[in-house]
Amino acid sequence: MLVWCGLVTAQVLPKAASEALANAQTAATRAKLTYERHFPDQRLWREAIAAGREAHSLAPDHPAPHRFRFPAQAYATVQWYSQAWSA
């Protein structure tokens, strides 16, 4: 039990990364509602991906920015599979 508690504590997302991830998720939600077809060069998707990259750079070992960027949300939605693959 003690080991498990330590793992949970280690997974706390720093505030700056959390804010960047929230910005990425907000932009992605707006993009999904705005565009009929999704591409990585659309303004809202560029914002979402940039904020996701920022969150990743601020917390490179945390799984949440990875889930957003690689293929789970952003890259899969815009069909940017080469980015997901290289990551």
Tab-separated table of N, CA and C in Angstrom:
chain	number	residue	atom	x	y	z
A	1	MET	N	0.821	-1.193	0.000
A	1	MET	CA	0.000	0.000	0.000
A	1	MET	C	0.863	1.255	0.000
A	2	LEU	N	1.942	1.256	0.761
A	2	LEU	CA	2.818	2.412	0.838
A	2	LEU	C	3.455	2.712	-0.516
A	3	VAL	N	3.846	1.692	-1.242
A	3	VAL	CA	4.437	1.886	-2.564
A	3	VAL	C	3.415	2.509	-3.504
A	4	TRP	N	2.197	2.025	-3.478
A	4	TRP	CA	1.148	2.557	-4.340
A	4	TRP	C	0.908	4.032	-4.046
A	5	CYS	N	0.876	4.436	-2.790
A	5	CYS	CA	0.682	5.834	-2.415
A	5	CYS	C	1.817	6.691	-2.954
A	6	GLY	N	3.024	6.181	-2.926
A	6	GLY	CA	4.159	6.910	-3.471
A	6	GLY	C	4.039	7.123	-4.962
A	7	LEU	N	3.517	6.135	-5.674
A	7	LEU	CA	3.329	6.275	-7.115
A	7	LEU	C	2.284	7.321	-7.438
A	8	VAL	N	1.215	7.345	-6.667
A	8	VAL	CA	0.173	8.339	-6.901
A	8	VAL	C	0.723	9.732	-6.656
A	9	THR	N	1.482	9.912	-5.607
A	9	THR	CA	2.073	11.203	-5.299
A	9	THR	C	3.037	11.637	-6.391
A	10	ALA	N	3.789	10.718	-6.942
A	10	ALA	CA	4.756	11.035	-7.985
A	10	ALA	C	4.074	11.483	-9.280
A	11	GLN	N	2.810	11.191	-9.442
A	11	GLN	CA	2.118	11.499	-10.675
A	11	GLN	C	1.376	12.846	-10.641
A	12	VAL	N	1.644	13.686	-9.650
A	12	VAL	CA	1.005	14.993	-9.587
A	12	VAL	C	1.532	15.864	-10.723
A	13	LEU	N	0.628	16.436	-11.470
A	13	LEU	CA	0.999	17.281	-12.602
A	13	LEU	C	1.299	18.689	-12.089
A	14	PRO	N	2.480	19.236	-12.384
A	14	PRO	CA	2.801	20.599	-11.940
A	14	PRO	C	1.768	21.602	-12.455
A	15	LYS	N	1.595	22.685	-11.717
A	15	LYS	CA	0.556	23.658	-12.036
A	15	LYS	C	0.692	24.215	-13.455
A	16	ALA	N	1.889	24.604	-13.854
A	16	ALA	CA	2.077	25.172	-15.194
A	16	ALA	C	1.721	24.157	-16.279
A	17	ALA	N	2.108	22.912	-16.071
A	17	ALA	CA	1.777	21.860	-17.034
A	17	ALA	C	0.276	21.595	-17.040
A	18	SER	N	-0.327	21.631	-15.874
A	18	SER	CA	-1.770	21.432	-15.770
A	18	SER	C	-2.526	22.525	-16.521
A	19	GLU	N	-2.066	23.761	-16.378
A	19	GLU	CA	-2.704	24.871	-17.093
A	19	GLU	C	-2.521	24.736	-18.602
A	20	ALA	N	-1.334	24.364	-19.029
A	20	ALA	CA	-1.086	24.170	-20.459
A	20	ALA	C	-1.947	23.039	-21.013
A	21	LEU	N	-2.077	21.963	-20.230
A	21	LEU	CA	-2.906	20.840	-20.665
A	21	LEU	C	-4.376	21.248	-20.737
A	22	ALA	N	-4.835	22.032	-19.777
A	22	ALA	CA	-6.219	22.526	-19.809
A	22	ALA	C	-6.443	23.396	-21.036
A	23	ASN	N	-5.459	24.238	-21.371
A	23	ASN	CA	-5.568	25.063	-22.576
A	23	ASN	C	-5.624	24.190	-23.827
A	24	ALA	N	-4.820	23.141	-23.848
A	24	ALA	CA	-4.818	22.218	-24.992
A	24	ALA	C	-6.169	21.536	-25.137
A	25	GLN	N	-6.717	21.081	-24.029
A	25	GLN	CA	-8.005	20.390	-24.074
A	25	GLN	C	-9.132	21.329	-24.476
A	26	THR	N	-9.071	22.570	-23.999
A	26	THR	CA	-10.082	23.557	-24.376
A	26	THR	C	-10.017	23.854	-25.870
A	27	ALA	N	-8.816	24.069	-26.373
A	27	ALA	CA	-8.656	24.340	-27.809
A	27	ALA	C	-9.103	23.144	-28.643
A	28	ALA	N	-8.801	21.937	-28.183
A	28	ALA	CA	-9.216	20.734	-28.915
A	28	ALA	C	-10.737	20.610	-28.937
A	29	THR	N	-11.368	20.891	-27.825
A	29	THR	CA	-12.835	20.837	-27.764
A	29	THR	C	-13.436	21.870	-28.707
A	30	ARG	N	-12.891	23.076	-28.687
A	30	ARG	CA	-13.378	24.125	-29.590
A	30	ARG	C	-13.165	23.729	-31.041
A	31	ALA	N	-12.026	23.119	-31.335
A	31	ALA	CA	-11.744	22.694	-32.703
A	31	ALA	C	-12.734	21.630	-33.160
A	32	LYS	N	-13.023	20.693	-32.284
A	32	LYS	CA	-13.970	19.627	-32.653
A	32	LYS	C	-15.353	20.193	-32.950
A	33	LEU	N	-15.724	21.248	-32.228
A	33	LEU	CA	-17.035	21.855	-32.447
A	33	LEU	C	-17.045	22.807	-33.641
A	34	THR	N	-15.896	23.336	-33.993
A	34	THR	CA	-15.807	24.347	-35.048
A	34	THR	C	-15.663	23.746	-36.438
A	35	TYR	N	-14.805	22.754	-36.560
A	35	TYR	CA	-14.476	22.230	-37.881
A	35	TYR	C	-15.246	20.952	-38.185
A	36	GLU	N	-15.650	20.846	-39.437
A	36	GLU	CA	-16.310	19.623	-39.883
A	36	GLU	C	-15.276	18.529	-40.135
A	37	ARG	N	-14.136	18.923	-40.728
A	37	ARG	CA	-13.020	18.007	-40.953
A	37	ARG	C	-11.833	18.568	-40.193
A	38	HIS	N	-10.977	17.696	-39.699
A	38	HIS	CA	-9.910	18.111	-38.793
A	38	HIS	C	-8.528	17.884	-39.403
A	39	PHE	N	-7.714	18.960	-39.386
A	39	PHE	CA	-6.362	18.915	-39.915
A	39	PHE	C	-5.421	19.657	-38.973
A	40	PRO	N	-4.154	19.259	-38.900
A	40	PRO	CA	-3.237	19.871	-37.944
A	40	PRO	C	-2.867	21.323	-38.256
A	41	ASP	N	-3.184	21.814	-39.455
A	41	ASP	CA	-2.827	23.191	-39.774
A	41	ASP	C	-3.965	24.188	-39.509
A	42	GLN	N	-5.078	23.710	-38.991
A	42	GLN	CA	-6.163	24.617	-38.641
A	42	GLN	C	-5.806	25.342	-37.337
A	43	ARG	N	-6.205	26.621	-37.232
A	43	ARG	CA	-5.783	27.472	-36.130
A	43	ARG	C	-6.039	26.846	-34.759
A	44	LEU	N	-7.242	26.375	-34.503
A	44	LEU	CA	-7.541	25.817	-33.184
A	44	LEU	C	-6.751	24.542	-32.909
A	45	TRP	N	-6.536	23.733	-33.925
A	45	TRP	CA	-5.727	22.531	-33.730
A	45	TRP	C	-4.268	22.888	-33.518
A	46	ARG	N	-3.778	23.926	-34.198
A	46	ARG	CA	-2.402	24.370	-33.942
A	46	ARG	C	-2.252	24.819	-32.497
A	47	GLU	N	-3.248	25.547	-31.987
A	47	GLU	CA	-3.221	25.988	-30.588
A	47	GLU	C	-3.236	24.788	-29.643
A	48	ALA	N	-4.096	23.836	-29.928
A	48	ALA	CA	-4.215	22.656	-29.067
A	48	ALA	C	-2.913	21.861	-29.038
A	49	ILE	N	-2.343	21.640	-30.200
A	49	ILE	CA	-1.109	20.858	-30.286
A	49	ILE	C	0.050	21.604	-29.629
A	50	ALA	N	0.126	22.917	-29.839
A	50	ALA	CA	1.197	23.706	-29.209
A	50	ALA	C	1.072	23.671	-27.686
A	51	ALA	N	-0.126	23.804	-27.177
A	51	ALA	CA	-0.323	23.756	-25.728
A	51	ALA	C	-0.034	22.357	-25.183
A	52	GLY	N	-0.375	21.339	-25.946
A	52	GLY	CA	-0.043	19.972	-25.540
A	52	GLY	C	1.456	19.745	-25.502
A	53	ARG	N	2.163	20.298	-26.468
A	53	ARG	CA	3.628	20.198	-26.474
A	53	ARG	C	4.225	20.947	-25.283
A	54	GLU	N	3.647	22.099	-24.962
A	54	GLU	CA	4.126	22.854	-23.805
A	54	GLU	C	3.928	22.051	-22.519
A	55	ALA	N	2.742	21.458	-22.367
A	55	ALA	CA	2.474	20.635	-21.185
A	55	ALA	C	3.473	19.485	-21.101
A	56	HIS	N	3.765	18.876	-22.240
A	56	HIS	CA	4.727	17.775	-22.272
A	56	HIS	C	6.121	18.244	-21.891
A	57	SER	N	6.515	19.431	-22.364
A	57	SER	CA	7.854	19.929	-22.038
A	57	SER	C	7.965	20.297	-20.561
A	58	LEU	N	6.861	20.699	-19.952
A	58	LEU	CA	6.863	21.057	-18.538
A	58	LEU	C	6.797	19.837	-17.625
A	59	ALA	N	6.243	18.747	-18.121
A	59	ALA	CA	6.120	17.522	-17.328
A	59	ALA	C	6.348	16.318	-18.238
A	60	PRO	N	7.591	16.122	-18.701
A	60	PRO	CA	7.857	15.087	-19.696
A	60	PRO	C	7.620	13.658	-19.224
A	61	ASP	N	7.647	13.426	-17.920
A	61	ASP	CA	7.449	12.071	-17.411
A	61	ASP	C	6.025	11.790	-16.960
A	62	HIS	N	5.157	12.770	-17.055
A	62	HIS	CA	3.773	12.578	-16.614
A	62	HIS	C	2.947	12.020	-17.771
A	63	PRO	N	2.069	11.069	-17.516
A	63	PRO	CA	1.313	10.447	-18.609
A	63	PRO	C	0.221	11.328	-19.220
A	64	ALA	N	-0.304	12.306	-18.507
A	64	ALA	CA	-1.430	13.092	-19.023
A	64	ALA	C	-1.092	13.848	-20.307
A	65	PRO	N	0.029	14.568	-20.380
A	65	PRO	CA	0.334	15.225	-21.658
A	65	PRO	C	0.547	14.233	-22.798
A	66	HIS	N	1.092	13.060	-22.492
A	66	HIS	CA	1.262	12.026	-23.525
A	66	HIS	C	-0.088	11.564	-24.050
A	67	ARG	N	-1.030	11.353	-23.145
A	67	ARG	CA	-2.360	10.900	-23.575
A	67	ARG	C	-3.029	11.929	-24.461
A	68	PHE	N	-2.809	13.205	-24.179
A	68	PHE	CA	-3.427	14.232	-25.013
A	68	PHE	C	-2.779	14.282	-26.396
A	69	ARG	N	-1.465	14.334	-26.428
A	69	ARG	CA	-0.770	14.531	-27.699
A	69	ARG	C	-0.729	13.286	-28.566
A	70	PHE	N	-0.296	12.200	-27.991
A	70	PHE	CA	-0.018	11.001	-28.779
A	70	PHE	C	-1.185	10.071	-28.701
A	71	PRO	N	-1.365	9.206	-29.532
A	71	PRO	CA	-2.437	9.230	-30.502
A	71	PRO	C	-3.819	9.403	-29.916
A	72	ALA	N	-3.933	9.363	-28.604
A	72	ALA	CA	-5.254	9.320	-27.983
A	72	ALA	C	-6.187	10.441	-28.408
A	73	GLN	N	-5.752	11.661	-28.413
A	73	GLN	CA	-6.692	12.735	-28.690
A	73	GLN	C	-6.272	13.583	-29.876
A	74	ALA	N	-5.320	14.423	-29.716
A	74	ALA	CA	-5.029	15.426	-30.735
A	74	ALA	C	-4.565	14.836	-32.056
A	75	TYR	N	-3.498	14.055	-32.043
A	75	TYR	CA	-2.941	13.576	-33.298
A	75	TYR	C	-3.883	12.619	-34.028
A	76	ALA	N	-4.596	11.804	-33.320
A	76	ALA	CA	-5.522	10.886	-33.985
A	76	ALA	C	-6.686	11.644	-34.609
A	77	THR	N	-7.172	12.652	-33.922
A	77	THR	CA	-8.313	13.404	-34.441
A	77	THR	C	-7.964	14.129	-35.726
A	78	VAL	N	-6.763	14.702	-35.778
A	78	VAL	CA	-6.366	15.425	-36.989
A	78	VAL	C	-5.715	14.498	-38.013
A	79	GLN	N	-5.702	13.216	-37.720
A	79	GLN	CA	-5.173	12.187	-38.617
A	79	GLN	C	-3.699	12.414	-38.922
A	80	TRP	N	-2.963	12.859	-37.911
A	80	TRP	CA	-1.540	13.116	-38.050
A	80	TRP	C	-0.794	11.929	-37.466
A	81	TYR	N	-0.939	10.797	-38.114
A	81	TYR	CA	-0.426	9.535	-37.591
A	81	TYR	C	1.102	9.479	-37.576
A	82	SER	N	1.755	10.201	-38.492
A	82	SER	CA	3.214	10.181	-38.504
A	82	SER	C	3.766	10.781	-37.217
A	83	GLN	N	3.130	11.825	-36.684
A	83	GLN	CA	3.564	12.416	-35.425
A	83	GLN	C	3.353	11.447	-34.274
A	84	ALA	N	2.229	10.788	-34.274
A	84	ALA	CA	1.949	9.810	-33.224
A	84	ALA	C	2.959	8.667	-33.291
A	85	TRP	N	3.239	8.222	-34.491
A	85	TRP	CA	4.187	7.114	-34.667
A	85	TRP	C	5.595	7.507	-34.207
A	86	SER	N	6.064	8.700	-34.611
A	86	SER	CA	7.417	9.107	-34.241
A	86	SER	C	7.540	9.374	-32.746
A	87	ALA	N	6.451	9.744	-32.111
A	87	ALA	CA	6.486	9.976	-30.662
A	87	ALA	C	6.582	8.667	-29.936
